[in-house]
Coordinates of C-alpha atoms in Angstrom, one line a residue:
M79 CA 169.2 94.6 117.5
R80 CA 168.1 91.6 119.5
H81 CA 165.1 92.6 121.7
I82 CA 165.1 90.3 124.4
L83 CA 162.3 88.0 124.7
R84 CA 162.4 88.5 128.3
L85 CA 162.4 86.8 131.5
G86 CA 165.7 88.4 130.3
A87 CA 167.1 92.2 130.8
A88 CA 163.8 94.0 131.1
V89 CA 162.6 92.4 134.1
I90 CA 165.9 92.1 135.1
L91 CA 166.5 95.3 135.3
A92 CA 163.7 96.2 137.1
A93 CA 163.5 93.8 140.0
A94 CA 167.1 93.0 140.5
L95 CA 168.2 96.4 139.9
S96 CA 166.1 99.0 140.7
G97 CA 164.1 96.5 143.5
C98 CA 160.3 97.9 142.2
A99 CA 158.1 95.4 141.3
A100 CA 158.5 94.1 137.8
L101 CA 155.9 93.6 134.9
S102 CA 156.8 90.6 132.8
P103 CA 157.2 92.4 129.5
Q104 CA 158.4 89.7 127.0
Q105 CA 158.8 91.7 123.6
A106 CA 158.1 90.2 120.0
P107 CA 161.1 88.8 118.6
R108 CA 163.1 91.1 116.4
S109 CA 162.1 91.2 112.7
G110 CA 164.4 90.0 109.6
T111 CA 165.3 86.7 110.1
S112 CA 161.8 85.1 108.5
D113 CA 159.1 86.2 106.1
S114 CA 156.2 84.2 107.2
A115 CA 153.6 85.9 109.4
I116 CA 151.5 83.0 109.6
P117 CA 147.9 84.8 108.9
S118 CA 146.5 81.0 109.6
A119 CA 148.1 80.8 113.2
M120 CA 145.8 81.0 116.0
P121 CA 146.6 81.4 119.6
G122 CA 147.5 78.3 121.0
D123 CA 149.2 77.2 117.5
I124 CA 152.7 75.5 117.6
V125 CA 155.2 76.1 114.3
T126 CA 159.1 75.4 113.7
D127 CA 161.6 78.1 112.9
S128 CA 160.9 78.0 109.4
G129 CA 157.0 79.0 110.0
R130 CA 155.9 75.5 109.4
Q131 CA 152.6 75.0 111.7
V132 CA 152.5 71.3 113.6
A133 CA 150.6 70.1 116.1
A134 CA 151.7 69.6 119.9
A135 CA 151.7 65.4 119.1
E136 CA 153.9 66.4 116.4
L137 CA 156.2 68.6 118.4
A138 CA 156.3 65.9 120.6
A139 CA 157.4 63.1 118.4
A140 CA 159.8 65.2 116.9
V141 CA 161.7 65.6 120.5
A142 CA 161.6 61.8 121.6
D143 CA 165.0 61.3 121.6
V144 CA 165.9 64.8 123.1
R145 CA 167.3 65.1 126.3
Y146 CA 166.5 68.6 127.4
V147 CA 163.7 70.4 126.2
L148 CA 163.0 74.3 127.0
L149 CA 159.5 75.6 127.2
G150 CA 159.9 78.9 127.6
E151 CA 157.0 81.5 129.2
G152 CA 155.8 84.8 130.0
H153 CA 155.3 84.6 133.5
T154 CA 151.9 86.5 133.5
N155 CA 150.3 84.9 129.9
P156 CA 148.0 82.5 130.7
C157 CA 148.2 81.4 126.9
D158 CA 151.8 80.4 127.2
H159 CA 151.2 77.9 130.3
N160 CA 148.2 76.2 128.7
V161 CA 150.4 75.7 125.7
Q162 CA 153.6 74.2 128.3
A163 CA 150.9 72.2 129.9
D164 CA 149.5 70.7 126.9
V165 CA 153.0 69.8 125.1
L166 CA 154.3 68.2 128.8
A167 CA 151.0 66.3 128.6
Q168 CA 152.0 65.0 124.2
M169 CA 155.1 64.5 125.5
A170 CA 154.0 62.2 128.1
E171 CA 151.8 60.3 126.3
A172 CA 154.1 59.8 123.4
A173 CA 156.6 58.4 126.1
R174 CA 153.9 55.9 127.4
A175 CA 153.1 54.6 124.0
A176 CA 156.6 53.7 123.4
G177 CA 157.0 52.6 127.1
R178 CA 160.0 55.2 127.8
P179 CA 160.2 57.1 131.2
V180 CA 157.8 60.1 131.4
P181 CA 160.3 63.2 131.5
A182 CA 160.7 65.2 134.4
V183 CA 159.8 68.5 135.2
G184 CA 162.0 71.3 135.8
L185 CA 160.8 74.3 137.8
E186 CA 162.7 77.9 137.6
M187 CA 160.0 78.9 140.0
V188 CA 160.8 76.8 142.7
P189 CA 164.3 76.6 144.6
V190 CA 166.0 73.9 145.5
T191 CA 165.8 74.4 149.5
H192 CA 162.1 73.4 148.6
Q193 CA 162.7 70.3 146.5
Q194 CA 160.8 68.2 150.0
A195 CA 157.6 69.7 149.0
L196 CA 158.1 68.5 145.2
D197 CA 159.2 64.8 146.7
R198 CA 155.9 64.9 148.8
F199 CA 153.6 66.0 145.2
N200 CA 155.8 63.3 144.0
A201 CA 155.0 60.3 146.0
G202 CA 151.1 61.5 145.7
E203 CA 151.3 62.7 149.0
L204 CA 150.3 66.3 148.0
T205 CA 148.2 67.1 144.6
A206 CA 148.4 70.2 142.4
D207 CA 145.4 72.0 144.6
T208 CA 148.0 71.0 147.8
L209 CA 150.8 72.0 146.8
P210 CA 151.1 75.5 146.7
D211 CA 150.7 75.9 150.5
A212 CA 153.3 73.2 150.8
L213 CA 155.7 75.0 148.7
G214 CA 155.2 78.2 150.2
W215 CA 154.0 79.3 146.7
D216 CA 153.7 83.1 147.4
D217 CA 156.6 83.7 148.8
V218 CA 158.8 81.3 146.8
W219 CA 157.8 82.9 143.4
G220 CA 155.4 85.5 143.2
Y221 CA 153.5 85.3 140.3
A222 CA 149.7 83.6 140.9
Y223 CA 149.7 79.7 141.4
S224 CA 146.3 80.1 138.9
L225 CA 148.3 80.6 136.2
Y226 CA 150.8 77.1 136.5
R227 CA 148.1 75.3 137.9
P228 CA 147.5 73.6 134.2
I229 CA 151.3 72.4 134.3
F230 CA 151.1 70.9 137.7
R231 CA 147.7 69.1 136.8
V232 CA 148.9 67.7 133.9
A233 CA 152.1 66.8 136.0
E234 CA 149.6 65.0 138.7
Q235 CA 148.2 63.4 135.9
Y236 CA 150.9 61.6 134.1
G237 CA 152.9 61.0 137.5
L238 CA 155.8 63.7 136.0
P239 CA 158.5 63.7 138.6
L240 CA 159.1 67.1 139.6
V241 CA 162.0 68.9 140.1
A242 CA 163.1 72.6 141.7
L243 CA 166.1 73.8 139.6
N244 CA 166.8 77.3 141.1
I245 CA 168.3 78.9 144.1
P246 CA 166.7 80.9 147.2
K247 CA 166.2 84.7 146.6
D248 CA 168.5 85.2 149.8
V249 CA 171.6 83.5 148.0
V250 CA 170.7 85.8 144.5
R251 CA 170.8 88.9 146.9
A252 CA 174.1 87.9 148.5
V253 CA 176.0 86.8 145.0
S254 CA 174.7 90.5 143.6
A255 CA 175.7 92.5 146.2
G256 CA 179.4 90.8 146.2
E257 CA 178.6 89.4 150.2
L258 CA 178.2 85.5 149.7
E259 CA 180.5 84.8 152.5
A260 CA 178.0 86.4 155.1
L261 CA 175.4 83.7 154.4
P262 CA 175.6 80.5 156.6
A263 CA 177.6 77.4 154.9
T264 CA 174.3 75.8 154.1
K265 CA 173.7 78.6 151.8
R266 CA 177.1 79.4 150.2
A267 CA 177.2 75.5 148.9
L268 CA 174.0 76.3 147.0
V269 CA 176.6 78.6 144.7
P270 CA 178.3 76.0 142.1
E271 CA 182.0 76.6 142.0
R272 CA 182.3 77.8 138.9
I273 CA 179.3 80.1 137.2
I274 CA 179.4 80.0 133.2
G275 CA 179.8 83.4 131.9
P276 CA 177.7 84.3 128.7
M277 CA 178.5 84.0 124.8
D278 CA 179.6 87.5 124.2
T279 CA 176.3 88.0 121.8
Q280 CA 174.3 88.1 125.1
R281 CA 176.9 90.0 126.5
E282 CA 176.4 92.7 124.0
S283 CA 172.6 92.5 123.8
L284 CA 172.4 92.9 127.8
R285 CA 174.5 95.8 127.3
E286 CA 172.2 97.2 124.4
E287 CA 169.2 96.7 126.8
F288 CA 171.2 98.4 130.0
E289 CA 171.7 101.6 127.5
R290 CA 167.9 101.6 126.6
H291 CA 166.9 101.4 130.0
R292 CA 169.8 103.3 132.0
D293 CA 167.1 106.4 132.6
I294 CA 164.7 104.8 134.6
M295 CA 167.4 102.3 137.0
A296 CA 168.1 103.1 140.9
H297 CA 171.9 102.9 140.9
G298 CA 172.9 104.6 144.5
G299 CA 175.9 105.8 143.0
E300 CA 176.9 102.6 140.9
D301 CA 178.7 103.1 137.5
F302 CA 177.3 101.8 134.8
D303 CA 179.4 99.2 133.8
A304 CA 179.5 98.1 137.5
R305 CA 175.8 97.7 137.2
I306 CA 175.8 96.0 134.3
E307 CA 178.8 93.3 135.5
R308 CA 176.6 92.8 138.5
F309 CA 173.7 92.1 136.1
V310 CA 175.6 89.6 134.3
R311 CA 177.0 87.8 136.9
V312 CA 173.2 87.1 138.7
Q313 CA 171.9 86.0 135.5
S314 CA 175.0 84.0 135.2
L315 CA 174.3 82.2 138.3
W316 CA 170.9 81.4 137.3
D317 CA 171.3 80.0 134.0
T318 CA 174.3 77.7 135.5
V319 CA 171.9 76.6 138.6
M320 CA 169.1 75.8 136.5
A321 CA 171.4 73.9 133.6
Q322 CA 173.3 72.2 136.3
H323 CA 170.1 71.0 138.5
A324 CA 168.6 69.9 135.4
V325 CA 171.6 67.7 134.6
D326 CA 171.7 66.3 137.8
A327 CA 168.2 65.2 137.3
S328 CA 168.2 64.2 134.3
R329 CA 171.3 61.3 135.3
R330 CA 169.8 60.6 138.8
L331 CA 166.2 60.1 137.7
H332 CA 167.4 58.4 133.7
R333 CA 164.7 60.4 132.2
P334 CA 164.4 63.9 129.6
V335 CA 164.3 66.6 131.8
A336 CA 161.2 69.0 130.2
I337 CA 162.2 72.7 132.0
I338 CA 159.4 75.3 132.6
V339 CA 161.2 78.6 132.4
G340 CA 161.6 82.4 131.2
A341 CA 161.7 83.1 128.0
G342 CA 165.1 84.6 128.6
H343 CA 166.8 81.9 129.9
V344 CA 166.0 80.3 126.3
E345 CA 166.2 82.5 123.0
Y346 CA 168.9 82.6 121.1
G347 CA 170.3 79.5 123.0
W348 CA 172.1 82.3 125.4
G349 CA 170.7 81.5 128.7
I350 CA 170.0 77.7 130.0
P351 CA 171.0 75.8 126.3
H352 CA 174.7 77.0 126.3
R353 CA 175.2 76.4 129.8
L354 CA 173.7 72.9 129.0
T355 CA 176.3 72.3 126.1
V356 CA 179.3 73.1 128.5
L357 CA 177.5 70.9 131.6
A358 CA 176.6 68.0 129.1
P359 CA 178.3 68.3 125.8
D360 CA 176.7 65.3 124.1
A361 CA 173.3 65.8 125.2
S362 CA 170.6 66.9 123.0
V363 CA 168.7 70.4 123.5
T364 CA 165.6 71.5 121.7
T365 CA 164.2 75.1 122.8
V366 CA 160.4 76.4 122.4
L367 CA 159.6 79.8 122.8
P368 CA 156.2 82.3 123.2
W369 CA 155.9 84.3 119.2
R370 CA 153.5 87.1 120.0
G371 CA 152.5 87.7 116.4
L372 CA 153.6 91.1 116.2
E373 CA 156.7 90.8 114.1
P374 CA 157.7 87.6 111.9
I375 CA 159.0 85.1 113.5
D376 CA 162.7 85.4 114.3
A377 CA 164.1 81.8 113.3
D378 CA 167.4 82.3 115.7
A379 CA 165.6 82.5 118.5
A380 CA 164.6 79.1 119.2
D381 CA 164.0 76.0 117.2
Y382 CA 159.9 75.9 118.1
F383 CA 157.4 78.6 118.5
F384 CA 153.6 78.8 120.2
L385 CA 151.5 82.0 119.1
C386 CA 150.4 83.3 122.3
P387 CA 149.4 86.9 122.3
L388 CA 151.5 89.4 124.2
R389 CA 149.1 89.8 127.5
H390 CA 149.6 90.7 131.0
E391 CA 147.3 90.8 134.2
S392 CA 147.9 93.8 136.6
R393 CA 147.4 93.7 139.9
L394 CA 146.0 97.1 139.7
G395 CA 142.8 95.2 138.3
F396 CA 142.8 94.9 134.7
A397 CA 144.3 92.4 132.1
V398 CA 146.1 93.6 129.0
E399 CA 146.8 92.4 125.5
L400 CA 149.6 94.0 123.3
H401 CA 148.1 95.2 119.9
P402 CA 149.5 97.0 117.2
E403 CA 147.2 100.2 118.6
G404 CA 148.4 99.8 122.4
A405 CA 147.3 97.8 124.8
L406 CA 144.1 95.9 124.8
V407 CA 142.0 96.2 128.1
T408 CA 140.4 92.5 128.1
A409 CA 139.2 92.3 131.7
I410 CA 138.7 94.6 134.5
A411 CA 138.3 92.9 138.1
P412 CA 135.5 94.7 140.5
D413 CA 136.0 97.3 143.2
T414 CA 139.9 97.6 142.1
R415 CA 142.2 101.0 141.5
A416 CA 141.5 100.2 137.5
D417 CA 138.0 100.2 137.9
R418 CA 137.8 103.1 140.6
A419 CA 139.8 105.4 137.9
G420 CA 136.9 104.5 135.2
M421 CA 139.1 101.8 132.7
R422 CA 136.7 99.2 131.0
Q423 CA 136.8 96.5 129.5
G424 CA 137.5 97.3 125.4
D425 CA 139.9 100.0 126.3
V426 CA 143.0 100.4 124.5
I427 CA 145.3 101.9 126.9
V428 CA 147.6 104.2 123.8
K429 CA 149.7 106.4 126.2
A430 CA 151.3 106.1 130.0
Q431 CA 153.1 108.7 131.5
G432 CA 152.9 110.7 128.1
M433 CA 154.4 107.5 126.5
P434 CA 153.3 105.8 123.3
V435 CA 151.8 102.1 124.7
Q436 CA 154.2 100.4 122.1
A437 CA 155.3 97.2 124.5
L438 CA 154.2 96.1 127.9
W439 CA 157.7 97.4 129.1
T440 CA 156.1 100.7 128.8
L441 CA 153.5 100.0 131.3
H442 CA 156.5 99.5 133.9
K443 CA 158.4 102.6 133.0
A444 CA 155.3 104.8 133.3
A445 CA 154.4 103.5 137.0
V446 CA 158.3 104.0 137.9
K447 CA 158.4 107.6 136.3
A448 CA 155.2 108.2 138.0
N449 CA 156.5 107.6 141.2
R450 CA 159.3 109.7 140.7
E451 CA 158.0 112.4 138.7
D452 CA 154.5 112.8 139.8
D453 CA 153.5 111.8 143.5
G454 CA 152.9 108.2 142.8
R455 CA 149.9 109.3 140.0
L456 CA 149.8 106.9 137.2
R457 CA 148.1 108.4 133.9
L458 CA 146.7 107.0 131.3
T459 CA 144.9 107.6 128.3
L460 CA 142.4 105.7 126.7
R461 CA 141.0 104.8 123.3
R462 CA 137.5 104.2 123.6
D463 CA 134.3 104.4 120.5
G464 CA 137.3 106.2 119.1
A465 CA 137.6 109.1 121.2
E466 CA 140.5 109.2 123.9
R467 CA 139.9 110.1 127.7
D468 CA 142.8 110.4 130.6
I469 CA 142.3 108.7 133.5
I470 CA 144.6 108.9 136.4
I471 CA 145.8 105.7 138.9
Q472 CA 147.1 106.0 142.8
L473 CA 150.2 104.2 142.6
T474 CA 151.0 105.3 146.3
R475 CA 149.6 107.3 148.9
P476 CA 150.5 110.7 147.7
G477 CA 153.2 112.2 149.5
S478 CA 154.5 109.0 150.6
G479 CA 157.6 108.6 148.4
A480 CA 156.7 104.7 148.4
Q481 CA 157.8 102.6 145.6
P482 CA 154.8 101.7 143.3
P483 CA 153.4 98.4 142.9
G484 CA 153.9 99.2 139.5
T485 CA 151.3 97.7 137.4
S486 CA 152.2 94.0 138.1

């Protein structure tokens, strides 16, 4: 079975369907297509789909004539964004050296209604430090701007034009609910006349993902098939819109576009790459994805991979990396819920709500179960110095019945 790398199903299942705060749980690629474990690879290293290590400059040279380069990410993983920034810098250096236009940078994070702020950045009126306020970053995206700052600093340094690719959240919600006609005409105009549907292989994988997580999805009486179709409609809208805006930007600016986007929109050529082949059949596309190092590289998933351990920064005050034995706590913020509950740097979270932590998605699933079944008490088993201990982090006020902030 293909495991979604994920901005894909797991995150959107949580965020778009159940309405709870979503962890960004990129999984390792499925095993079985490559025997190369690449033991010498270090975090940040780039490898080809065959497992050969390459420098960022070599990757930049390889994509010199490629029209669309998709750089996938896990939204909460700083390593991913640092690699993206490095690749962008190398692409800009290579373009300058060859006398070619530097690439534009297409951003999943920004809806097209906020392009004006990006245009001010492109004109030099805003800097990487003043841009987030002009964008209203916390409202339009939600993940910490500090994670993305390296990308914007590279864009500022090399004069890379920034392009908004997405559409506003209220438009997505209206499409999901089948209530597009209730929006003003200006908002309805943001939805393309044709929403390009998924490849059959992606539809099959999404259905498998729904089957795996149907027990924790709120549905309000909606049947299983209807929920899948609603999700597919929203996912197809996102991928179609982002692909169309990337094509429009490339043609308008007469330059290639590097697309910064969640890995679930890139993997296996399913999301944006599929829509690009429909909208611009003659254009070349290269895909680059994070590889977590927990399993062999899945050569079918992308053209290039970069090693970044699976990492998440939680709003509860801790950061973790996924390891074979569980989620290693790499940092604790002082006077946070995690700190007050007794979690310490170096702890390994081995169970959450009684479930073995073999994926970061388990932490989100545990938060949902805690809210639904245990009055918001998130029960974690930690391993420290060879011994296990249990702690409880209260996600909501006892008896409130509110949705938890989760672990995101």
